[in-house]
Amino acid sequence: SAVISQKPSRDICQRGTSLTIQCQVDSQVTMMFWYRQQPGQSLTLIATANQGSEATYESGFVIDKFPISRPNLTFSTLTVSNMSPEDSSIYLCSVVGVTEAFFGQGTRLTVV
Amino acid sequence: GIQVEQSPPDLILQEGANSTLRCNFSDSVNNLQWFHQNPWGQLINLFYIPSGTKQNGRLSATTVATERYSLLYISSSQTTDSGVYFCAVELTGGGNKLTFGTGTQLKVEL
């Protein structure tokens, strides 16, 4: 299994500002995944973060809005840029072990 | 893209009751997992079950890949079972990317 620490656990931000979410894993992993969960909804994959290369974004998500860094094999950040109330969601990072996926505790973001 | 539908969307149980949650998916998948999201938002992996049947305590799961569905059984439910249950699938060649189902919101009452 993997232990994932995510910070901050929650935040309330003003519209137009940016928030950077950090994800730290207790072991080296090739890929890290960022998901978004809008209120009352399921999880949607934002992007896959690979060490040493640009992140790969899913349809509907762009780098200018959600820039991602992956400086090493145990750490990644996701920035939510120029926030609006529609960005209010839980953001989760994830890694995959041998077979199973593991998730951080999530960052609950409220944009006012 | 692949569609992953779960039923029922909402479920209320009395403590001690049993229940079955269903996950239907529209395409062949490489793997299927079940998760429980507790009221604080934490996602816990319950089962990795691309096919066959597994049991873990009061929970068990069955996936029939050829018919594109999976079932999660909860027996003798407890209030701590409350939360949202998600199935998630990975397409063949999907690079470990998961597509989540619509979820089942479960509330277990005393």
Coordinates of C-alpha atoms in Angstrom, one line a residue:
Chain A
S1 CA 0.0 0.0 0.0
A2 CA 1.0 3.7 -0.3
V3 CA 0.6 6.5 2.2
I4 CA -0.3 9.8 0.6
S5 CA -0.2 13.1 2.3
Q6 CA -2.1 16.0 0.8
K7 CA -2.0 19.6 1.8
P8 CA -3.9 21.7 2.5
S9 CA -6.9 19.6 3.7
R10 CA -9.2 22.5 3.1
D11 CA -9.2 26.1 2.1
I12 CA -11.5 29.0 1.3
C13 CA -10.2 31.3 -1.4
Q14 CA -11.2 34.5 -3.1
R15 CA -12.2 34.4 -6.7
G16 CA -9.4 35.3 -9.1
T17 CA -6.6 33.9 -6.9
S18 CA -4.7 30.6 -7.2
L19 CA -4.2 27.7 -4.9
T20 CA -1.4 25.1 -5.0
I21 CA -2.1 21.7 -3.6
Q22 CA 0.7 19.4 -2.6
C23 CA 0.8 15.7 -2.7
Q24 CA 3.6 13.6 -1.0
V25 CA 3.9 9.8 -1.4
D26 CA 5.9 7.6 0.9
S27 CA 7.4 5.6 -2.0
Q28 CA 8.6 6.3 -5.5
V29 CA 6.0 6.0 -8.2
T30 CA 6.1 6.6 -11.9
M31 CA 2.7 8.2 -12.3
M32 CA 0.6 10.3 -10.0
F33 CA -3.0 11.2 -10.8
W34 CA -5.1 14.3 -10.0
Y35 CA -8.9 14.0 -9.7
R36 CA -11.6 16.5 -9.1
Q37 CA -14.9 15.8 -7.3
Q38 CA -17.5 18.5 -7.7
P39 CA -20.2 18.8 -5.0
G40 CA -22.4 15.7 -5.0
Q41 CA -20.7 14.3 -8.0
S42 CA -18.3 11.5 -8.9
L43 CA -14.6 11.8 -9.4
T44 CA -13.2 13.0 -12.8
L45 CA -9.6 12.6 -13.8
I46 CA -7.9 16.0 -14.4
A47 CA -4.4 14.8 -15.5
T48 CA -1.6 12.3 -15.1
A49 CA 1.7 13.6 -13.8
N50 CA 4.9 11.9 -14.9
Q51 CA 8.3 12.7 -13.5
G52 CA 10.5 14.4 -16.1
S53 CA 7.8 15.1 -18.6
E54 CA 4.8 17.3 -19.1
A55 CA 1.6 16.2 -17.5
T56 CA -1.1 14.7 -19.7
Y57 CA -4.5 16.4 -19.4
E58 CA -7.9 14.9 -19.9
S59 CA -10.5 16.4 -22.2
G60 CA -11.9 19.5 -20.7
F61 CA -8.9 20.3 -18.6
V62 CA -6.0 22.6 -19.7
I63 CA -2.6 23.4 -18.4
D64 CA -3.2 27.1 -18.0
K65 CA -6.0 26.4 -15.6
F66 CA -4.5 23.4 -13.8
P67 CA -0.7 23.6 -14.0
I68 CA 1.0 20.6 -12.5
S69 CA 4.6 20.0 -11.3
R70 CA 6.3 16.7 -10.8
P71 CA 9.9 17.4 -9.6
N72 CA 10.6 13.9 -8.3
L73 CA 9.1 10.5 -7.9
T74 CA 7.4 11.1 -4.6
F75 CA 6.0 14.6 -5.0
S76 CA 3.6 16.6 -7.2
T77 CA 1.6 19.8 -7.0
L78 CA -1.6 20.9 -8.7
T79 CA -2.4 24.6 -9.0
V80 CA -5.9 25.8 -9.5
S81 CA -5.5 29.1 -11.2
N82 CA -7.7 32.2 -11.5
M83 CA -10.4 30.5 -9.4
S84 CA -14.1 31.0 -9.8
P85 CA -16.9 29.6 -7.6
E86 CA -17.3 26.8 -10.1
D87 CA -13.9 25.5 -9.0
S88 CA -15.2 24.7 -5.6
S89 CA -14.6 20.9 -5.3
I90 CA -12.6 18.3 -3.6
Y91 CA -9.2 17.7 -5.3
L92 CA -7.5 14.3 -4.8
C93 CA -4.2 12.9 -5.8
S94 CA -3.8 9.2 -6.4
V95 CA -1.1 6.6 -7.1
V96 CA -1.4 3.0 -8.2
G97 CA 0.3 0.2 -6.3
V98 CA 0.7 -3.3 -7.8
T99 CA -3.0 -3.4 -8.7
E100 CA -4.9 -1.0 -6.4
A101 CA -5.3 2.7 -6.5
F102 CA -4.7 4.8 -3.3
F103 CA -5.9 8.3 -2.6
G104 CA -4.8 11.2 -0.5
Q105 CA -7.3 12.6 2.0
G106 CA -8.3 15.3 -0.5
T107 CA -8.3 19.1 -0.5
R108 CA -11.7 20.6 0.0
L109 CA -11.7 23.9 -1.9
T110 CA -14.3 26.6 -1.5
V111 CA -14.1 29.7 -3.8
V112 CA -16.0 32.7 -2.7
Chain B
G1 CA -16.1 7.1 -23.7
I2 CA -17.0 4.3 -21.3
Q3 CA -20.1 4.7 -19.2
V4 CA -20.1 3.4 -15.7
E5 CA -23.5 3.4 -14.0
Q6 CA -24.3 2.4 -10.4
S7 CA -27.5 1.5 -8.8
P8 CA -29.3 2.4 -6.6
P9 CA -28.2 6.0 -6.4
D10 CA -29.4 6.2 -2.8
L11 CA -30.0 3.6 -0.2
I12 CA -31.2 3.8 3.4
L13 CA -30.8 0.7 5.6
Q14 CA -31.5 -0.2 9.2
E15 CA -28.5 -1.4 11.1
G16 CA -28.1 -5.2 10.6
A17 CA -29.7 -5.3 7.1
N18 CA -28.0 -6.6 4.0
S19 CA -27.6 -4.8 0.7
T20 CA -26.4 -5.3 -2.9
L21 CA -24.9 -2.5 -4.9
R22 CA -24.5 -2.8 -8.6
C23 CA -22.0 -1.4 -11.2
N24 CA -22.6 -1.7 -14.9
F25 CA -20.0 -0.7 -17.5
S26 CA -20.3 -0.3 -21.2
D27 CA -17.0 -1.6 -22.5
S28 CA -14.3 -4.2 -21.8
V29 CA -12.1 -3.2 -18.8
N30 CA -8.7 -4.1 -17.6
N31 CA -9.6 -3.9 -13.9
L32 CA -12.4 -2.9 -11.6
Q33 CA -12.2 -1.5 -8.1
W34 CA -14.7 -0.7 -5.4
F35 CA -14.1 2.3 -3.0
H36 CA -15.9 3.7 0.0
Q37 CA -15.8 7.4 0.5
N38 CA -16.5 8.3 4.2
P39 CA -18.3 11.4 5.2
W40 CA -15.0 13.3 5.5
G41 CA -14.2 12.6 1.9
Q42 CA -11.5 10.0 2.3
L43 CA -11.5 7.3 -0.4
I44 CA -10.7 3.7 0.8
N45 CA -10.1 0.9 -1.6
L46 CA -12.3 -2.0 -0.8
F47 CA -11.6 -4.5 -3.6
Y48 CA -9.5 -4.9 -6.7
I49 CA -11.7 -7.3 -8.6
P50 CA -11.4 -7.5 -12.4
S51 CA -13.2 -10.8 -12.3
G52 CA -14.5 -13.5 -9.9
T53 CA -15.5 -13.1 -6.3
K54 CA -13.6 -11.8 -3.2
Q55 CA -14.7 -11.5 0.4
N56 CA -13.4 -9.3 3.2
G57 CA -15.3 -9.6 6.4
R58 CA -18.8 -8.4 6.0
L59 CA -18.1 -7.2 2.4
S60 CA -17.9 -9.3 -0.7
A61 CA -17.7 -8.4 -4.4
T62 CA -18.3 -10.3 -7.6
T63 CA -17.4 -9.2 -11.1
V64 CA -18.8 -10.8 -14.3
A65 CA -16.5 -9.2 -16.8
T66 CA -18.2 -10.9 -19.8
E67 CA -21.5 -9.4 -18.9
R68 CA -20.0 -6.1 -17.8
Y69 CA -21.2 -5.8 -14.3
S70 CA -20.0 -6.0 -10.7
L71 CA -21.8 -6.4 -7.4
L72 CA -20.8 -5.3 -3.9
Y73 CA -22.5 -7.1 -1.0
I74 CA -22.7 -5.6 2.4
S75 CA -24.0 -7.9 5.1
S76 CA -25.0 -7.0 8.7
S77 CA -24.6 -3.3 7.9
Q78 CA -23.3 -0.9 10.5
T79 CA -23.6 2.9 10.9
T80 CA -19.9 3.1 10.0
D81 CA -20.8 1.7 6.5
S82 CA -22.5 5.0 5.7
G83 CA -20.9 7.0 2.9
V84 CA -20.7 6.8 -0.8
Y85 CA -19.6 3.7 -2.7
F86 CA -17.9 4.0 -6.0
C87 CA -16.9 1.5 -8.6
A88 CA -14.1 2.5 -10.9
V89 CA -12.8 0.9 -14.0
E90 CA -9.6 1.0 -16.1
L91 CA -9.9 0.5 -19.8
T92 CA -7.6 -2.0 -21.5
G93 CA -4.5 -0.1 -22.3
G94 CA -5.7 2.8 -20.1
G95 CA -2.5 3.4 -18.3
N96 CA -3.9 3.0 -14.8
K97 CA -6.4 5.9 -15.4
L98 CA -9.7 5.2 -13.6
T99 CA -13.2 6.1 -14.7
F100 CA -15.5 6.3 -11.7
G101 CA -19.1 5.3 -11.6
T102 CA -22.0 7.5 -10.6
G103 CA -21.9 6.3 -6.9
T104 CA -24.3 4.9 -4.4
Q105 CA -25.0 7.1 -1.3
L106 CA -25.6 4.7 1.6
K107 CA -27.0 5.7 5.0
V108 CA -27.3 3.1 7.8
E109 CA -29.6 4.1 10.6
L110 CA -29.9 2.7 14.1

